[in-house]
Amino acid sequence: MPRKIDVDATTGNKLLRLFRKLMISHGKHYMSDLARELKCSPQTIGRLMLELETELGAQIESGMDSHKKWYKFTSRNSNNLGLDTEEIRYLSLCKDMAVPYLSEDISVHLDQLILKLAIQQLGEDRVEKEYPKIFEPDYSFYSKGQIDYSQHVNTIIKIERAIRESGILKLTYRSSKSNRKKQIYFAPKQFICHSSALYILGASVKDDINAFEKIKTLLIHRIESVEKTENKAEFAIPKSDTKDFGLPWLSNPVSFTITFKAGTAANYVKERIWCVNQKLKSLADGELELTLTTRSGPEVLAWCRGFGDRLKEICINGKVIEDIMDNSIFYKLETEE
């Protein structure tokens, strides 16, 4: 069997990307172009199109132009997005999961939009009949320390606009350590939702606006004021890897080897995925060793403290840590670099 061109993409992912491509642009799509965009072979495109034709029938058209195979999606209704009851229900479920990060007025507005979408897609009679099934799924989401973002909506809108325009902002930020306010010039890049809080990842900028000083992650609710500047970020800011352990607090990644004693802690850690590059190793007497590399060093150490005496040992970059309450090791590592 020939090796996949894109080894990270599953068949389902490719099928979804193909369907989305056909829906966004209703013109002709040539097989060779689709294969290049999806990083797969023309034969794979042919197999995926057969699956779509099985589900959509006459809505999928195909033909030849000068020996080039093309496909086209034709909607039966120009307003029909092809969503069914389950998909709208999942959309409502995703909104419910995002509630801790939404103000009440935005949450209500989203409910109204999803309801309008459901009526448009399924018809008023069907929505009225199936309303509990669609909008009242049997799920409950609990969060600790929820933050009210209703008073920060204008801040979020200004930052969002700056991201689109690659702008540099002048922020007044309240420090979590001293509660003192300071002004910083900041180029925002990406919003991050983490542990029921909303952050903005970006770069602090000093006098030279052609380069950034340091990658920073700021809490939205600690931003006191936002002022737009005329400067643009003429540099690339790396995005955060959502598959990392947590937020990118450090400039450079740190290697952790954490050993848990046998029992509840080891079982708890074993049942979950903590980081995309993690390695789990079962040791003698039921102990467990977790190895991972991350820029979330202080966050990992804080997480480890919660296990108390169920934790046996922590090694950072191969060195055993005697005092897990001391975060200064990360400052020393950054200085050494």
Short mmCIF file of C-alpha atoms in Angstrom, two decimals:
data_model
loop_
_atom_site.label_atom_id
_atom_site.label_comp_id
_atom_site.label_asym_id
_atom_site.label_seq_id
_atom_site.Cartn_x
_atom_site.Cartn_y
_atom_site.Cartn_z
CA MET A 1 0.00 0.00 0.00
CA PRO A 2 1.47 3.41 -0.97
CA ARG A 3 2.38 5.80 1.83
CA LYS A 4 -0.12 8.60 2.60
CA ILE A 5 0.87 12.07 1.42
CA ASP A 6 -0.66 13.68 4.51
CA VAL A 7 -0.09 11.17 7.31
CA ASP A 8 -1.82 13.36 9.92
CA ALA A 9 -5.20 13.61 8.17
CA THR A 10 -7.81 10.90 8.69
CA THR A 11 -10.30 9.91 6.02
CA GLY A 12 -13.03 11.67 7.99
CA ASN A 13 -11.01 14.90 8.14
CA LYS A 14 -10.39 14.83 4.41
CA LEU A 15 -14.05 14.11 3.68
CA LEU A 16 -15.13 17.06 5.84
CA ARG A 17 -12.59 19.41 4.24
CA LEU A 18 -13.66 18.28 0.77
CA PHE A 19 -17.36 18.83 1.52
CA ARG A 20 -16.64 22.27 3.00
CA LYS A 21 -14.62 23.20 -0.09
CA LEU A 22 -17.45 22.20 -2.42
CA MET A 23 -20.05 24.09 -0.35
CA ILE A 24 -18.10 27.34 -0.06
CA SER A 25 -17.56 27.65 -3.80
CA HIS A 26 -20.26 26.19 -6.04
CA GLY A 27 -18.19 26.32 -9.22
CA LYS A 28 -16.25 23.49 -10.81
CA HIS A 29 -13.49 21.88 -8.77
CA TYR A 30 -10.91 19.87 -10.68
CA MET A 31 -9.74 16.58 -9.19
CA SER A 32 -6.05 17.51 -9.53
CA ASP A 33 -6.60 20.81 -7.66
CA LEU A 34 -8.55 19.10 -4.86
CA ALA A 35 -5.83 16.45 -4.51
CA ARG A 36 -3.18 19.15 -4.16
CA GLU A 37 -5.18 21.16 -1.57
CA LEU A 38 -6.06 18.10 0.53
CA LYS A 39 -2.53 16.67 0.18
CA CYS A 40 -3.72 13.32 -1.12
CA SER A 41 -3.84 11.38 -4.38
CA PRO A 42 -6.46 11.86 -7.15
CA GLN A 43 -7.58 8.28 -6.44
CA THR A 44 -8.40 9.28 -2.84
CA ILE A 45 -10.44 12.25 -4.12
CA GLY A 46 -12.37 9.85 -6.34
CA ARG A 47 -13.17 7.55 -3.40
CA LEU A 48 -14.25 10.48 -1.21
CA MET A 49 -16.50 11.84 -3.95
CA LEU A 50 -18.19 8.46 -4.25
CA GLU A 51 -19.05 8.66 -0.54
CA LEU A 52 -20.48 12.16 -0.98
CA GLU A 53 -22.48 11.07 -4.03
CA THR A 54 -23.96 8.20 -2.00
CA GLU A 55 -25.25 10.68 0.60
CA LEU A 56 -26.10 13.69 -1.61
CA GLY A 57 -27.08 12.05 -4.90
CA ALA A 58 -27.85 14.54 -7.66
CA GLN A 59 -26.43 17.44 -5.64
CA ILE A 60 -22.95 16.24 -6.70
CA GLU A 61 -22.29 16.85 -10.40
CA SER A 62 -19.20 15.70 -12.30
CA GLY A 63 -17.76 15.92 -15.80
CA MET A 64 -14.64 16.25 -17.97
CA ASP A 65 -12.90 19.33 -19.39
CA SER A 66 -10.03 18.47 -21.74
CA HIS A 67 -9.41 15.16 -19.96
CA LYS A 68 -9.57 16.88 -16.57
CA LYS A 69 -12.14 15.50 -14.12
CA TRP A 70 -14.24 18.06 -12.24
CA TYR A 71 -16.88 18.02 -9.49
CA LYS A 72 -19.53 20.54 -8.49
CA PHE A 73 -21.95 20.84 -5.57
CA THR A 74 -25.45 22.12 -6.36
CA SER A 75 -27.65 23.01 -3.39
CA ARG A 76 -31.36 22.29 -3.67
CA ASN A 77 -31.98 25.45 -1.69
CA SER A 78 -29.67 28.45 -1.78
CA ASN A 79 -30.20 28.93 1.99
CA ASN A 80 -29.72 25.28 2.88
CA LEU A 81 -26.44 24.51 4.65
CA GLY A 82 -27.22 20.81 4.72
CA LEU A 83 -27.48 20.66 8.52
CA ASP A 84 -29.68 18.04 10.13
CA THR A 85 -31.18 17.78 13.62
CA GLU A 86 -28.11 16.15 15.19
CA GLU A 87 -25.70 18.71 13.74
CA ILE A 88 -27.77 21.64 15.02
CA ARG A 89 -28.03 19.90 18.39
CA TYR A 90 -24.22 19.60 18.53
CA LEU A 91 -23.94 23.27 17.58
CA SER A 92 -26.19 24.14 20.52
CA LEU A 93 -24.12 21.84 22.74
CA CYS A 94 -20.88 23.61 21.73
CA LYS A 95 -22.47 26.93 22.63
CA ASP A 96 -23.40 25.54 26.07
CA MET A 97 -19.79 24.46 26.58
CA ALA A 98 -18.62 28.01 25.81
CA VAL A 99 -21.03 29.65 28.31
CA PRO A 100 -18.31 30.24 30.99
CA TYR A 101 -16.55 32.57 28.53
CA LEU A 102 -19.65 34.42 27.30
CA SER A 103 -21.59 37.33 28.73
CA GLU A 104 -25.29 36.68 29.33
CA ASP A 105 -26.46 38.91 26.46
CA ILE A 106 -24.13 37.21 23.98
CA SER A 107 -25.24 33.79 25.22
CA VAL A 108 -28.90 34.69 24.70
CA HIS A 109 -28.13 36.17 21.28
CA LEU A 110 -26.39 32.96 20.21
CA ASP A 111 -29.38 30.91 21.35
CA GLN A 112 -31.61 33.08 19.16
CA LEU A 113 -29.27 32.72 16.16
CA ILE A 114 -29.14 28.93 16.50
CA LEU A 115 -32.93 28.82 16.76
CA LYS A 116 -33.28 30.91 13.58
CA LEU A 117 -30.80 28.63 11.83
CA ALA A 118 -32.73 25.55 12.94
CA ILE A 119 -36.02 26.98 11.63
CA GLN A 120 -34.37 27.92 8.34
CA GLN A 121 -32.79 24.48 7.92
CA LEU A 122 -35.47 22.17 9.32
CA GLY A 123 -38.70 24.14 9.09
CA GLU A 124 -40.75 25.72 11.87
CA ASP A 125 -43.07 22.72 12.35
CA ARG A 126 -40.20 20.27 12.78
CA VAL A 127 -38.29 22.55 15.18
CA GLU A 128 -41.41 23.02 17.32
CA LYS A 129 -41.95 19.26 17.41
CA GLU A 130 -38.31 18.35 18.17
CA TYR A 131 -37.36 21.39 20.30
CA PRO A 132 -36.44 19.48 23.49
CA LYS A 133 -34.31 17.02 21.52
CA ILE A 134 -32.41 19.79 19.75
CA PHE A 135 -31.99 22.48 22.39
CA GLU A 136 -32.28 20.69 25.72
CA PRO A 137 -29.69 17.88 25.61
CA ASP A 138 -29.11 16.02 28.87
CA TYR A 139 -25.70 17.57 29.56
CA SER A 140 -24.56 19.76 32.45
CA PHE A 141 -21.28 21.70 32.52
CA TYR A 142 -19.70 22.80 35.80
CA SER A 143 -16.95 25.37 36.14
CA LYS A 144 -15.00 26.78 39.09
CA GLY A 145 -14.21 30.45 39.52
CA GLN A 146 -16.23 31.66 36.55
CA ILE A 147 -15.39 35.21 35.36
CA ASP A 148 -18.03 37.70 34.22
CA TYR A 149 -16.84 38.90 30.80
CA SER A 150 -19.86 41.13 30.11
CA GLN A 151 -17.88 44.20 31.29
CA HIS A 152 -14.94 43.28 29.02
CA VAL A 153 -16.78 42.97 25.69
CA ASN A 154 -15.39 46.27 24.32
CA THR A 155 -11.87 45.19 25.24
CA ILE A 156 -12.34 41.90 23.39
CA ILE A 157 -13.73 43.67 20.29
CA LYS A 158 -10.78 46.11 20.15
CA ILE A 159 -8.25 43.30 20.53
CA GLU A 160 -10.03 41.20 17.91
CA ARG A 161 -9.87 44.11 15.45
CA ALA A 162 -6.16 44.60 16.16
CA ILE A 163 -5.49 40.92 15.43
CA ARG A 164 -7.17 41.25 12.01
CA GLU A 165 -5.24 44.43 11.22
CA SER A 166 -1.89 43.26 12.69
CA GLY A 167 -2.03 46.33 14.90
CA ILE A 168 -0.02 47.28 17.98
CA LEU A 169 -2.01 48.32 21.04
CA LYS A 170 -1.15 50.40 24.11
CA LEU A 171 -2.54 48.49 27.10
CA THR A 172 -2.94 49.33 30.76
CA TYR A 173 -2.50 45.99 32.52
CA ARG A 174 -2.99 45.09 36.18
CA SER A 175 -0.35 42.68 37.47
CA SER A 176 -1.59 39.56 39.25
CA LYS A 177 1.39 39.63 41.64
CA SER A 178 1.46 43.21 42.91
CA ASN A 179 -1.91 44.48 41.60
CA ARG A 180 0.01 47.46 40.23
CA LYS A 181 -0.92 48.89 36.84
CA LYS A 182 1.59 49.22 34.02
CA GLN A 183 1.44 50.32 30.41
CA ILE A 184 2.76 48.06 27.68
CA TYR A 185 2.78 48.09 23.89
CA PHE A 186 1.37 44.79 22.73
CA ALA A 187 0.81 43.03 19.39
CA PRO A 188 -2.07 40.55 19.91
CA LYS A 189 -2.12 37.27 18.00
CA GLN A 190 -4.57 34.72 19.41
CA PHE A 191 -7.33 34.36 22.02
CA ILE A 192 -6.94 31.36 24.33
CA CYS A 193 -9.60 29.81 26.58
CA HIS A 194 -8.06 27.99 29.51
CA SER A 195 -9.42 26.90 32.92
CA SER A 196 -12.57 29.07 32.68
CA ALA A 197 -10.50 32.16 31.83
CA LEU A 198 -9.88 34.05 28.59
CA TYR A 199 -6.32 35.04 27.63
CA ILE A 200 -4.73 36.91 24.76
CA LEU A 201 -1.42 35.61 23.39
CA GLY A 202 0.84 38.11 21.68
CA ALA A 203 4.14 39.94 21.89
CA SER A 204 5.29 42.90 23.95
CA VAL A 205 6.93 45.61 21.85
CA LYS A 206 9.50 48.22 22.89
CA ASP A 207 11.01 51.09 20.90
CA ASP A 208 11.88 48.96 17.88
CA ILE A 209 8.47 48.13 16.40
CA ASN A 210 10.08 45.91 13.77
CA ALA A 211 10.79 43.20 16.33
CA PHE A 212 9.05 41.96 19.46
CA GLU A 213 10.59 41.88 22.92
CA LYS A 214 8.92 38.79 24.39
CA ILE A 215 5.93 36.49 23.83
CA LYS A 216 3.34 37.16 26.55
CA THR A 217 0.00 35.73 27.64
CA LEU A 218 -2.29 38.28 29.30
CA LEU A 219 -5.56 37.74 31.14
CA ILE A 220 -8.37 39.65 29.42
CA HIS A 221 -10.06 40.69 32.67
CA ARG A 222 -6.84 42.30 33.93
CA ILE A 223 -6.61 44.68 30.96
CA GLU A 224 -7.77 48.06 32.29
CA SER A 225 -7.71 50.01 29.00
CA VAL A 226 -6.98 49.50 25.29
CA GLU A 227 -5.65 52.24 23.03
CA LYS A 228 -5.05 51.78 19.30
CA THR A 229 -1.73 53.01 17.87
CA GLU A 230 -0.81 53.82 14.28
CA ASN A 231 1.90 51.14 14.25
CA LYS A 232 1.62 47.72 12.63
CA ALA A 233 3.34 44.50 13.70
CA GLU A 234 5.94 43.94 10.99
CA PHE A 235 7.02 40.60 12.46
CA ALA A 236 5.64 37.08 12.77
CA ILE A 237 4.27 35.93 16.13
CA PRO A 238 4.17 32.15 16.64
CA LYS A 239 0.78 30.68 17.55
CA SER A 240 0.27 28.63 20.68
CA ASP A 241 0.06 24.85 20.26
CA THR A 242 -3.34 23.87 21.66
CA LYS A 243 -2.05 20.33 22.21
CA ASP A 244 0.56 21.48 24.72
CA PHE A 245 0.07 20.96 28.48
CA GLY A 246 -1.10 24.52 29.09
CA LEU A 247 -0.21 28.11 28.30
CA PRO A 248 3.23 29.00 26.84
CA TRP A 249 4.69 30.72 29.89
CA LEU A 250 8.35 30.08 29.01
CA SER A 251 10.43 31.11 26.01
CA ASN A 252 11.95 27.64 25.68
CA PRO A 253 10.46 24.17 26.25
CA VAL A 254 11.33 22.26 29.41
CA SER A 255 11.50 18.48 29.81
CA PHE A 256 9.64 16.93 32.77
CA THR A 257 9.82 13.40 34.13
CA ILE A 258 7.23 12.95 36.88
CA THR A 259 6.88 9.77 38.94
CA PHE A 260 3.57 9.03 40.71
CA LYS A 261 3.15 6.54 43.53
CA ALA A 262 0.86 3.56 42.98
CA GLY A 263 -2.82 4.19 43.63
CA THR A 264 -5.33 6.91 42.80
CA ALA A 265 -2.84 9.44 41.42
CA ALA A 266 -1.22 6.98 39.02
CA ASN A 267 -4.62 5.73 37.83
CA TYR A 268 -5.92 9.29 37.37
CA VAL A 269 -2.91 10.36 35.28
CA LYS A 270 -2.95 7.15 33.23
CA GLU A 271 -6.56 7.69 32.13
CA ARG A 272 -5.94 11.11 30.54
CA ILE A 273 -3.99 12.80 27.77
CA TRP A 274 -1.98 15.71 29.22
CA CYS A 275 0.22 16.68 26.29
CA VAL A 276 0.55 15.57 22.66
CA ASN A 277 4.18 14.48 23.21
CA GLN A 278 3.61 12.70 26.54
CA LYS A 279 5.02 9.25 27.31
CA LEU A 280 3.60 7.02 30.03
CA LYS A 281 5.62 4.19 31.54
CA SER A 282 4.35 1.70 34.13
CA LEU A 283 6.97 0.99 36.79
CA ALA A 284 7.36 -1.67 39.44
CA ASP A 285 4.81 -1.85 42.28
CA GLY A 286 2.19 0.08 40.28
CA GLU A 287 4.08 3.37 40.06
CA LEU A 288 3.74 5.51 36.91
CA GLU A 289 6.23 7.73 35.08
CA LEU A 290 4.98 10.62 32.93
CA THR A 291 7.41 12.33 30.55
CA LEU A 292 6.53 15.47 28.60
CA THR A 293 8.14 18.56 27.09
CA THR A 294 6.33 21.88 27.37
CA ARG A 295 6.68 25.65 27.68
CA SER A 296 4.10 25.53 30.50
CA GLY A 297 6.70 24.85 33.20
CA PRO A 298 5.19 26.82 36.12
CA GLU A 299 1.77 25.38 35.29
CA VAL A 300 3.08 21.81 35.36
CA LEU A 301 4.74 22.41 38.72
CA ALA A 302 1.53 23.91 40.16
CA TRP A 303 -0.39 20.88 38.87
CA CYS A 304 2.10 18.53 40.54
CA ARG A 305 1.67 20.25 43.91
CA GLY A 306 -1.98 19.22 43.93
CA PHE A 307 -1.00 15.55 44.21
CA GLY A 308 0.72 16.07 47.57
CA ASP A 309 2.45 12.97 48.96
CA ARG A 310 1.07 10.83 46.12
CA LEU A 311 3.86 12.29 44.02
CA LYS A 312 7.20 10.52 44.30
CA GLU A 313 9.67 12.56 42.22
CA ILE A 314 9.97 15.36 39.65
CA CYS A 315 12.90 15.84 37.29
CA ILE A 316 13.28 18.98 35.18
CA ASN A 317 15.73 18.69 32.28
CA GLY A 318 17.13 15.57 33.97
CA LYS A 319 17.66 17.19 37.39
CA VAL A 320 15.69 16.07 40.46
CA ILE A 321 13.74 18.95 42.04
CA GLU A 322 13.93 19.09 45.81
CA ASP A 323 11.46 21.94 46.41
CA ILE A 324 8.44 21.90 44.11
CA MET A 325 7.20 25.17 45.68
CA ASP A 326 10.13 27.05 44.14
CA ASN A 327 9.37 28.48 40.69
CA SER A 328 12.71 30.27 40.47
CA ILE A 329 14.21 27.30 38.64
CA PHE A 330 12.41 28.45 35.51
CA TYR A 331 13.82 31.96 35.83
CA LYS A 332 17.29 30.46 36.09
CA LEU A 333 16.71 28.28 33.03
CA GLU A 334 15.51 31.29 31.00
CA THR A 335 18.55 33.31 32.14
CA GLU A 336 20.95 30.52 31.21
CA GLU A 337 19.42 30.36 27.73
#
